[in-house]
Coordinates of C-alpha atoms and ligand atoms in Angstrom, one line a residue:
M1 CA -44.9 74.2 60.1
S2 CA -46.3 70.9 61.2
S3 CA -45.1 69.4 64.5
F4 CA -43.4 66.6 62.4
D5 CA -41.1 69.1 60.7
N6 CA -39.3 69.7 64.0
P7 CA -38.9 66.6 66.0
V8 CA -37.9 66.5 69.6
A9 CA -34.3 65.7 68.7
A10 CA -34.1 68.9 66.7
Q11 CA -35.5 70.8 69.7
E12 CA -32.8 69.6 71.9
Q13 CA -30.0 70.4 69.4
P14 CA -29.7 74.2 70.0
D15 CA -29.3 73.6 73.7
Q16 CA -26.4 71.1 72.9
I17 CA -24.8 73.6 70.6
R18 CA -25.1 76.4 73.1
R19 CA -23.6 74.2 75.7
R20 CA -20.6 73.6 73.4
L21 CA -20.3 77.4 73.0
V22 CA -20.3 77.8 76.7
F23 CA -17.5 75.3 77.2
A24 CA -15.6 76.9 74.3
G25 CA -15.8 80.0 76.4
L26 CA -14.1 78.1 79.2
A27 CA -11.1 77.5 77.0
T28 CA -10.7 81.1 76.0
A29 CA -11.9 83.1 78.9
G30 CA -11.2 80.5 81.4
L31 CA -11.9 80.7 85.1
A32 CA -9.5 83.6 85.4
S33 CA -10.6 87.0 86.3
C34 CA -13.7 87.8 88.3
G35 CA -14.5 91.4 87.8
G36 CA -13.4 94.1 90.1
G37 CA -16.5 93.7 92.3
A38 CA -17.0 91.7 95.5
S39 CA -17.0 88.0 96.0
S40 CA -14.5 85.4 96.4
M41 CA -15.1 81.9 95.0
H42 CA -18.2 80.3 96.3
T43 CA -17.5 77.8 99.0
A44 CA -19.0 74.4 99.4
T45 CA -22.6 74.8 100.4
V46 CA -24.4 71.6 99.7
V47 CA -23.3 68.5 101.5
G48 CA -24.4 65.3 99.8
V49 CA -23.5 62.1 98.1
L50 CA -24.0 61.0 94.5
P51 CA -26.1 58.0 94.1
A52 CA -24.4 55.4 92.0
A53 CA -26.8 55.0 89.1
D54 CA -29.7 57.4 89.3
P55 CA -29.0 60.2 86.9
G56 CA -30.7 63.5 87.7
Q57 CA -30.8 62.8 91.5
V58 CA -28.5 64.0 94.2
L59 CA -29.1 63.2 97.8
A60 CA -28.2 66.3 99.7
T61 CA -28.1 66.4 103.5
G62 CA -28.2 70.1 104.2
G63 CA -27.7 71.6 107.6
G64 CA -24.9 73.9 106.6
K65 CA -24.2 77.2 108.2
W66 CA -26.2 80.2 107.1
P67 CA -24.8 81.4 103.7
T68 CA -24.4 85.2 103.7
L69 CA -24.5 86.5 100.1
A70 CA -21.6 88.5 98.7
V71 CA -22.3 92.2 98.2
L72 CA -21.1 94.1 95.2
T73 CA -18.4 96.6 96.1
N74 CA -19.5 100.2 95.4
N75 CA -16.6 102.2 93.9
A76 CA -18.4 105.5 94.1
A77 CA -19.2 108.2 96.7
T78 CA -22.6 108.5 98.4
G79 CA -25.4 109.1 96.0
S80 CA -24.0 106.9 93.3
F81 CA -23.1 103.3 92.8
V82 CA -20.4 102.0 90.4
G83 CA -19.6 98.4 90.3
T84 CA -18.4 95.6 88.0
L85 CA -20.3 92.4 87.1
T86 CA -18.4 89.8 85.2
A87 CA -20.3 86.8 83.8
A88 CA -18.0 83.8 83.3
L89 CA -17.7 80.1 83.9
A90 CA -16.8 79.1 87.4
T91 CA -16.8 76.0 89.5
V92 CA -18.5 75.4 92.9
N93 CA -18.6 72.5 95.2
F94 CA -22.2 71.8 95.7
I95 CA -21.1 68.3 96.6
P96 CA -17.7 67.7 98.4
N97 CA -14.9 66.9 96.0
V98 CA -17.2 67.4 92.9
A99 CA -16.4 70.5 90.9
T100 CA -19.7 71.6 89.3
Q101 CA -19.3 73.9 86.4
I102 CA -21.7 76.9 86.6
L103 CA -22.2 80.3 85.0
A104 CA -21.5 82.9 87.6
Y105 CA -21.6 86.7 88.1
N106 CA -18.3 87.5 89.9
G107 CA -17.5 83.8 90.6
G108 CA -20.6 82.7 92.6
T109 CA -24.2 81.8 92.3
P110 CA -26.2 83.7 93.3
G111 CA -24.3 86.7 92.0
P112 CA -23.4 89.5 94.5
V113 CA -26.2 91.6 96.0
I114 CA -26.3 95.1 94.5
D115 CA -27.2 97.2 97.5
T116 CA -28.3 100.8 96.7
Y117 CA -30.5 103.7 97.9
E118 CA -33.4 105.3 96.0
G119 CA -32.2 108.4 94.2
D120 CA -28.8 106.8 93.5
S121 CA -27.3 107.0 90.0
I122 CA -26.1 103.6 89.1
Q123 CA -23.4 102.4 86.7
I124 CA -22.9 98.7 86.4
N125 CA -19.9 97.8 84.2
F126 CA -20.9 94.4 82.7
R127 CA -18.2 92.2 81.3
N128 CA -19.4 89.2 79.2
Q129 CA -16.9 86.3 79.4
L130 CA -19.5 83.6 78.7
G131 CA -18.5 82.8 75.2
Q132 CA -22.0 83.7 73.9
D133 CA -24.3 86.7 73.9
S134 CA -25.8 87.9 77.1
T135 CA -27.5 91.0 78.6
V136 CA -28.3 92.1 82.2
H137 CA -31.9 92.8 82.8
W138 CA -32.9 94.8 86.0
H139 CA -36.0 92.9 86.8
G140 CA -38.7 95.2 88.1
L141 CA -36.7 98.4 88.2
P142 CA -38.1 101.4 86.2
V143 CA -34.9 101.9 84.2
P144 CA -34.9 103.4 80.7
A145 CA -35.7 100.9 78.0
S146 CA -32.2 101.4 76.4
Q147 CA -30.6 100.2 79.7
D148 CA -32.9 97.3 80.5
G149 CA -30.9 94.4 78.9
N150 CA -33.5 93.6 76.2
P151 CA -32.9 90.7 73.9
M152 CA -32.7 93.2 71.0
D153 CA -29.7 94.7 72.7
P154 CA -27.2 91.9 73.2
V155 CA -23.7 92.2 74.7
A156 CA -21.6 89.9 72.5
A157 CA -19.2 87.3 73.8
G158 CA -16.1 89.0 75.1
A159 CA -17.7 92.5 75.0
K160 CA -18.3 95.1 77.7
R161 CA -21.4 97.2 78.4
D162 CA -21.8 99.8 81.0
Y163 CA -25.5 100.0 82.1
T164 CA -26.4 103.4 83.6
F165 CA -29.6 104.6 85.2
T166 CA -31.0 106.6 88.1
L167 CA -33.2 104.9 90.7
P168 CA -36.3 107.1 91.2
V169 CA -37.3 108.2 94.6
G170 CA -40.2 105.8 95.5
S171 CA -38.6 102.8 93.9
A172 CA -37.3 101.3 97.2
G173 CA -37.8 97.5 97.3
S174 CA -36.4 94.0 96.5
Y175 CA -35.5 93.5 92.8
W176 CA -33.2 91.2 91.0
Y177 CA -31.0 91.0 87.9
H178 CA -30.5 88.2 85.4
P179 CA -29.6 87.7 81.7
H180 CA -32.2 88.3 79.0
P181 CA -30.6 87.3 75.7
H182 CA -32.5 85.7 72.8
D183 CA -33.1 81.9 73.3
T184 CA -30.5 81.3 75.9
T185 CA -32.1 83.1 78.9
P186 CA -33.4 79.8 80.5
E187 CA -30.0 78.1 80.2
Q188 CA -28.0 81.1 81.4
I189 CA -30.2 81.4 84.5
Y190 CA -30.5 77.7 85.4
R191 CA -26.7 77.5 85.1
G192 CA -26.3 80.1 87.8
L193 CA -26.7 83.7 86.5
A194 CA -29.0 85.7 88.9
G195 CA -28.6 88.0 91.8
A196 CA -30.5 90.4 94.1
F197 CA -30.8 94.1 93.6
I198 CA -31.9 96.0 96.7
V199 CA -33.1 99.6 96.6
R200 CA -33.3 101.0 100.2
G201 CA -35.7 103.8 101.1
R202 CA -34.4 106.9 103.0
N203 CA -37.5 106.5 105.3
D204 CA -37.7 102.8 105.5
P205 CA -40.2 101.8 108.3
F206 CA -38.4 98.6 108.9
A207 CA -34.8 99.9 108.8
H208 CA -34.4 99.0 112.5
L209 CA -35.1 95.3 111.9
P210 CA -32.4 92.7 111.1
E211 CA -32.7 91.6 107.5
R212 CA -32.3 88.2 106.0
M213 CA -31.9 87.5 102.3
V214 CA -33.7 84.4 101.1
F215 CA -32.7 84.0 97.4
I216 CA -34.3 80.8 96.1
T217 CA -32.9 78.9 93.1
D218 CA -33.2 75.3 92.1
I219 CA -30.6 73.2 90.4
R220 CA -30.7 69.8 88.7
L221 CA -27.4 67.9 88.9
D222 CA -26.8 64.8 86.7
A223 CA -25.1 61.6 88.0
S224 CA -21.7 63.2 87.6
G225 CA -22.6 66.2 89.6
Q226 CA -22.9 68.6 86.6
I227 CA -25.9 70.8 85.8
A228 CA -28.2 68.8 83.6
A229 CA -29.5 70.2 80.3
N230 CA -33.2 70.8 79.7
T231 CA -35.2 67.8 78.6
A232 CA -38.0 67.9 76.0
Q233 CA -40.5 67.9 78.9
D234 CA -38.8 70.9 80.5
L235 CA -39.6 72.8 77.3
V236 CA -43.3 72.2 77.9
N237 CA -43.6 72.4 81.7
G238 CA -40.7 74.7 82.4
R239 CA -37.6 73.4 84.3
E240 CA -37.8 72.6 87.9
G241 CA -34.5 71.5 89.5
N242 CA -34.2 68.6 91.9
Q243 CA -32.8 70.6 94.8
V244 CA -34.1 73.9 96.0
L245 CA -31.3 76.2 97.3
V246 CA -31.4 79.2 99.6
N247 CA -28.5 81.7 98.9
G248 CA -26.9 78.9 96.9
S249 CA -27.1 76.4 99.8
Y250 CA -29.2 73.4 100.5
Q251 CA -31.4 73.6 103.6
P252 CA -29.1 75.9 105.6
V253 CA -29.6 76.6 109.3
D254 CA -29.1 79.6 111.6
T255 CA -29.5 80.6 115.2
V256 CA -31.2 83.7 116.5
A257 CA -32.2 85.1 119.9
P258 CA -35.7 84.1 121.0
G259 CA -38.4 86.6 120.0
T260 CA -36.2 88.2 117.3
T261 CA -38.2 90.1 114.7
E262 CA -36.6 90.0 111.2
R263 CA -37.4 91.3 107.7
W264 CA -36.9 88.6 105.1
R265 CA -36.4 89.5 101.5
I266 CA -37.6 86.4 99.6
F267 CA -36.8 85.9 95.9
D268 CA -38.2 83.2 93.6
A269 CA -35.3 83.2 91.1
T270 CA -36.1 79.7 89.6
N271 CA -36.9 79.0 86.0
A272 CA -40.4 77.5 86.7
R273 CA -40.9 76.5 90.3
Y274 CA -43.7 78.1 92.2
T275 CA -42.8 78.6 95.9
R276 CA -45.9 78.4 98.1
L277 CA -44.2 79.6 101.2
A278 CA -45.3 78.6 104.7
L279 CA -43.8 78.6 108.2
D280 CA -44.4 75.7 110.6
G281 CA -46.9 76.9 113.2
S282 CA -46.3 80.6 112.5
S283 CA -47.6 83.4 110.3
M284 CA -45.8 86.1 108.4
L285 CA -46.6 89.7 107.8
V286 CA -46.4 90.6 104.1
V287 CA -45.2 94.2 103.7
A288 CA -44.2 94.2 100.1
L289 CA -44.7 92.2 96.9
D290 CA -42.2 92.4 94.1
G291 CA -40.6 95.8 94.6
C292 CA -43.7 97.5 96.0
T293 CA -44.9 98.2 99.6
L294 CA -48.4 97.0 100.4
A295 CA -50.6 99.9 101.6
S296 CA -52.1 97.4 104.1
P297 CA -49.6 94.8 105.3
R298 CA -51.2 91.4 105.5
T299 CA -50.8 88.6 108.0
V300 CA -50.8 85.2 106.1
T301 CA -50.1 81.6 106.9
E302 CA -49.0 80.9 103.3
L303 CA -47.8 83.0 100.3
L304 CA -47.5 81.9 96.7
L305 CA -44.6 83.3 94.7
A306 CA -44.5 82.6 91.0
P307 CA -41.1 82.5 89.2
G308 CA -39.6 86.0 89.1
Q309 CA -41.6 87.3 92.1
R310 CA -40.3 88.6 95.5
A311 CA -41.9 89.3 98.8
D312 CA -40.7 91.2 101.9
V313 CA -42.1 89.6 105.0
I314 CA -41.8 90.3 108.7
V315 CA -41.3 87.2 110.9
R316 CA -40.9 86.8 114.6
A317 CA -38.8 83.9 116.0
P318 CA -40.3 81.7 118.8
Q319 CA -40.1 83.4 122.2
S320 CA -38.4 80.6 124.1
S321 CA -35.0 79.1 123.6
N322 CA -34.3 75.9 121.7
Q323 CA -37.3 76.2 119.4
K324 CA -37.3 75.9 115.6
L325 CA -38.8 78.0 112.9
V326 CA -38.8 76.2 109.5
L327 CA -39.7 77.9 106.2
R328 CA -41.0 75.4 103.6
T329 CA -42.8 75.3 100.4
L330 CA -46.2 73.5 100.2
V331 CA -47.2 71.3 97.3
Y332 CA -48.4 73.3 94.3
A333 CA -50.3 72.1 91.2
R334 CA -49.9 74.4 88.3
G335 CA -52.0 72.6 85.7
A336 CA -53.6 69.2 85.1
M337 CA -50.8 67.9 82.9
V338 CA -47.9 69.3 84.9
P339 CA -46.3 67.2 87.6
V340 CA -47.2 68.6 91.0
S341 CA -44.3 70.5 92.7
P342 CA -43.5 68.6 95.9
A343 CA -43.3 70.3 99.3
V344 CA -39.7 71.1 100.2
R345 CA -37.9 72.4 103.3
L346 CA -36.1 75.7 102.6
F347 CA -34.2 76.5 105.8
E348 CA -34.4 76.3 109.6
L349 CA -33.8 78.9 112.3
S350 CA -33.4 77.8 115.9
T351 CA -33.5 80.0 119.0
N352 CA -30.5 80.2 121.3
A353 CA -30.4 80.6 125.1
S354 CA -30.3 84.5 125.1
T355 CA -32.9 86.6 126.7
T356 CA -36.1 87.0 124.7
V357 CA -36.1 90.0 122.5
P358 CA -39.3 92.0 123.1
A359 CA -41.9 92.3 120.3
V360 CA -41.5 95.2 117.9
A361 CA -44.4 97.5 117.1
L362 CA -45.2 97.3 113.4
P363 CA -47.2 99.7 111.4
N364 CA -50.6 98.5 110.0
A365 CA -50.6 101.0 107.2
L366 CA -47.7 101.9 104.9
A367 CA -47.2 104.6 102.4
S368 CA -48.1 103.2 99.0
P369 CA -45.5 104.0 96.3
V370 CA -47.9 104.8 93.5
S371 CA -51.5 105.4 92.8
L372 CA -53.3 105.1 89.5
P373 CA -56.7 106.5 88.5
A374 CA -59.7 104.2 88.8
G375 CA -62.6 104.0 86.3
L376 CA -60.4 103.6 83.2
A377 CA -61.8 101.8 80.1
V378 CA -60.0 98.6 79.1
T379 CA -57.6 99.5 76.3
Q380 CA -55.7 96.2 75.8
S381 CA -56.6 92.6 75.8
V382 CA -53.9 90.0 76.3
V383 CA -54.5 86.3 75.8
L384 CA -52.0 83.7 77.0
S385 CA -52.1 80.3 75.3
D386 CA -50.2 77.1 75.7
M387 CA -52.3 75.1 73.2
G388 CA -50.9 76.1 69.9
M389 CA -49.8 73.7 67.2
G390 CA -47.0 72.1 69.2
M391 CA -49.6 70.2 71.2
G392 CA -48.3 66.9 69.8
M393 CA -45.4 67.0 72.2
A394 CA -47.4 67.1 75.4
M395 CA -49.8 64.5 74.0
G396 CA -46.8 62.1 73.7
M397 CA -46.9 62.1 69.9
G398 CA -43.4 63.5 69.5
G399 CA -43.1 66.8 67.7
S400 CA -42.1 70.2 68.9
S401 CA -43.6 72.7 71.3
Q402 CA -42.6 75.5 68.9
G403 CA -45.6 77.7 68.3
R404 CA -47.4 76.3 71.3
F405 CA -46.7 79.2 73.7
T406 CA -48.2 82.4 72.4
I407 CA -49.5 85.8 73.4
N408 CA -52.5 86.9 71.4
G409 CA -51.9 83.9 69.1
K410 CA -48.3 85.0 68.2
V411 CA -44.8 83.9 69.1
F412 CA -42.3 86.6 69.8
D413 CA -40.9 88.7 67.0
P414 CA -38.3 91.3 68.0
G415 CA -39.3 93.4 64.9
R416 CA -43.0 93.6 65.9
D417 CA -44.7 95.9 68.3
D418 CA -47.5 94.0 69.9
I419 CA -48.9 96.9 72.0
T420 CA -48.4 100.6 71.8
M421 CA -49.2 103.0 74.6
K422 CA -48.2 106.5 75.6
A423 CA -45.6 107.3 78.2
G424 CA -47.0 108.6 81.4
V425 CA -50.6 107.7 80.6
A426 CA -52.4 105.1 82.8
E427 CA -54.3 102.2 81.1
E428 CA -56.4 99.3 82.2
W429 CA -55.7 95.9 80.6
L430 CA -57.7 92.7 80.5
I431 CA -55.4 89.6 80.6
Q432 CA -56.6 86.0 80.3
N433 CA -55.0 82.7 80.6
A434 CA -56.6 80.5 77.9
G435 CA -54.1 77.8 78.4
M436 CA -54.0 74.6 80.5
M437 CA -51.3 75.6 83.0
D438 CA -50.4 78.6 85.1
H439 CA -48.4 81.4 83.5
P440 CA -46.7 84.2 85.4
L441 CA -46.7 87.3 83.3
Q442 CA -44.1 90.0 83.7
I443 CA -44.2 93.5 82.3
H444 CA -40.8 95.3 82.1
G445 CA -40.0 98.8 83.4
T446 CA -43.0 99.3 85.7
S447 CA -45.1 97.9 88.4
F448 CA -48.8 97.3 87.7
Q449 CA -51.8 97.0 90.0
L450 CA -53.9 93.9 90.1
V451 CA -57.5 95.3 90.3
A452 CA -59.7 92.4 89.6
S453 CA -59.8 88.6 88.9
N454 CA -62.5 86.0 88.2
R455 CA -61.0 83.8 90.9
A456 CA -63.4 83.1 93.7
D457 CA -60.7 83.5 96.4
I458 CA -59.3 86.8 95.1
A459 CA -60.9 89.0 97.9
S460 CA -58.6 87.4 100.5
D461 CA -55.5 87.4 98.3
P462 CA -52.8 89.8 99.3
R463 CA -52.1 90.5 95.7
L464 CA -55.4 92.2 95.1
N465 CA -54.7 95.9 94.7
A466 CA -51.0 95.3 95.2
F467 CA -48.5 96.6 92.7
M468 CA -46.3 93.9 91.2
D469 CA -44.1 93.2 88.1
V470 CA -45.1 89.6 87.7
V471 CA -48.7 88.3 88.1
N472 CA -49.6 84.6 88.0
L473 CA -52.7 83.5 86.1
V474 CA -54.1 80.0 86.7
S475 CA -55.7 78.2 83.8
G476 CA -59.0 80.1 82.9
E477 CA -58.2 83.1 85.0
Q478 CA -59.1 86.6 83.8
I479 CA -57.6 89.6 85.5
R480 CA -57.6 93.4 85.1
I481 CA -54.5 95.4 85.8
R482 CA -53.8 99.1 85.8
L483 CA -50.4 100.3 84.7
R484 CA -48.5 103.4 83.5
I485 CA -45.0 103.3 82.0
E486 CA -43.3 106.6 82.6
T487 CA -40.6 106.7 79.9
P488 CA -40.7 105.9 76.1
G489 CA -39.1 102.9 74.5
R490 CA -39.7 99.3 73.6
R491 CA -40.5 97.1 76.6
M492 CA -40.8 93.3 76.9
F493 CA -43.7 91.5 78.4
H494 CA -43.6 87.7 78.8
C495 CA -44.3 84.6 80.7
H496 CA -41.6 84.2 83.5
I497 CA -41.6 80.4 83.1
L498 CA -38.4 81.0 81.2
E499 CA -38.7 78.0 78.8
H500 CA -42.1 79.5 77.7
E501 CA -40.5 82.9 77.2
A502 CA -37.7 81.5 75.1
Q503 CA -40.2 79.6 72.9
G504 CA -42.1 82.7 72.1
M505 CA -44.5 83.6 74.9
M506 CA -43.2 87.2 74.8
G507 CA -44.2 90.4 73.2
I508 CA -43.1 94.1 72.9
I509 CA -44.9 97.1 74.3
N510 CA -43.8 100.2 72.3
V511 CA -44.2 103.1 74.7
L512 CA -44.4 106.3 72.7
A513 CA -43.2 109.7 73.8
Ligands
LIG601 CU1 -37.2 88.6 85.0 CU2 -38.2 89.8 81.4 O1 -37.4 88.9 83.0
LIG602 CU1 -45.8 80.2 80.7

């Protein structure tokens, strides 16, 4: 297919059609029932005004009270978790007196936190009231392939699906859940469907610390305060919203006692925004990346999360009263032709007049959850490319980006196995980014270890030797990872810039028994 067969207008059409399907869903399923779980309607969290004639921009003022996330009700006894997640249309007031239509799990965005313990058996009763196919993917969790919400396993409009799995001991960490249907994953997520999934350890070394959820999403509202559809440029670069939200709120604030030490669980749940996190005048101790504890916690002044990634960090508030601690993102350039992501303020803590809380002793070594054998031969080579035949679009010549985003030269085919490996057997893979922009690669159902990179600065990078489920590769980067998938079944691997994933930058690993 030449790029002229599929002009930009045709590219945009499926999104329009899907949007109509979504609104058809509103007519039938309506705003009525939120499933049995937690969560009341989301309250107003963004304070702002609509500019008169500047579509795509909203001037938010922030400063709202700290937004605590709803928690999914567990209807089971200790040792198991049974809850209901209903995906449906809902409205929220990001802007006073403007009802913004979103897609919500149990009525809010983010969806409720699923708060569990390792060893628990889990049953999540999913109800799809979206008016289109969906699935729920348990990002990062080692669940059986049949329960992982793969695009090949859709839950039809109006249908129900109970996902069941057991959380292995050793899986404690910060995960998340989101839809993973064919084609519509980016839109379902940017319209609001995503939530945190916490697995607590029975011997958590930080259990005594207060915990703060920092669930980062970004939205783009149009001039009427509604979530804007993707543009042709979004399909190339990935969509970044125009307001970055924490727990669904714009630049919230909170107050803590001076010297308080907290554990923050930070989630980058955006479609394509890299969050290069930094605290004004303070460092953070990174104790986990994605779901996995770091054997050697690292003190850093900044930490880059790619879309889909999480970090657990330990932070201490200033030791005197009336001081501020601000978490921001720094500017990040993810390719010569991609607009630079600007620095944004995420939230602010200020210290109150209470007595200073003494410092807390922190371990400098932690038990690593997994170890994989060294000295393996490389058995797979994975090449990411963003320079396929759809190039015309980025070059301003019109045309589609279809066929541009590939893995080993191919776009996704649900009927094809791209890689086969044996369950329970460790492998070493070579992965390279032959494209022009950054791509964050996720592998489902496991955590893999980053063991090498050709980046000059890799030795000081906290990701080196860490176990993760998403790894970012900058243009020209080559890495080696070690991985083992414990259970058989077909697993997805893909770019977590969701617009790239939906256009084919995804493959299947068939894990054989
Ligand atoms: Cu977080 Cu395969 O997606
Ligand atoms: Cu990508």
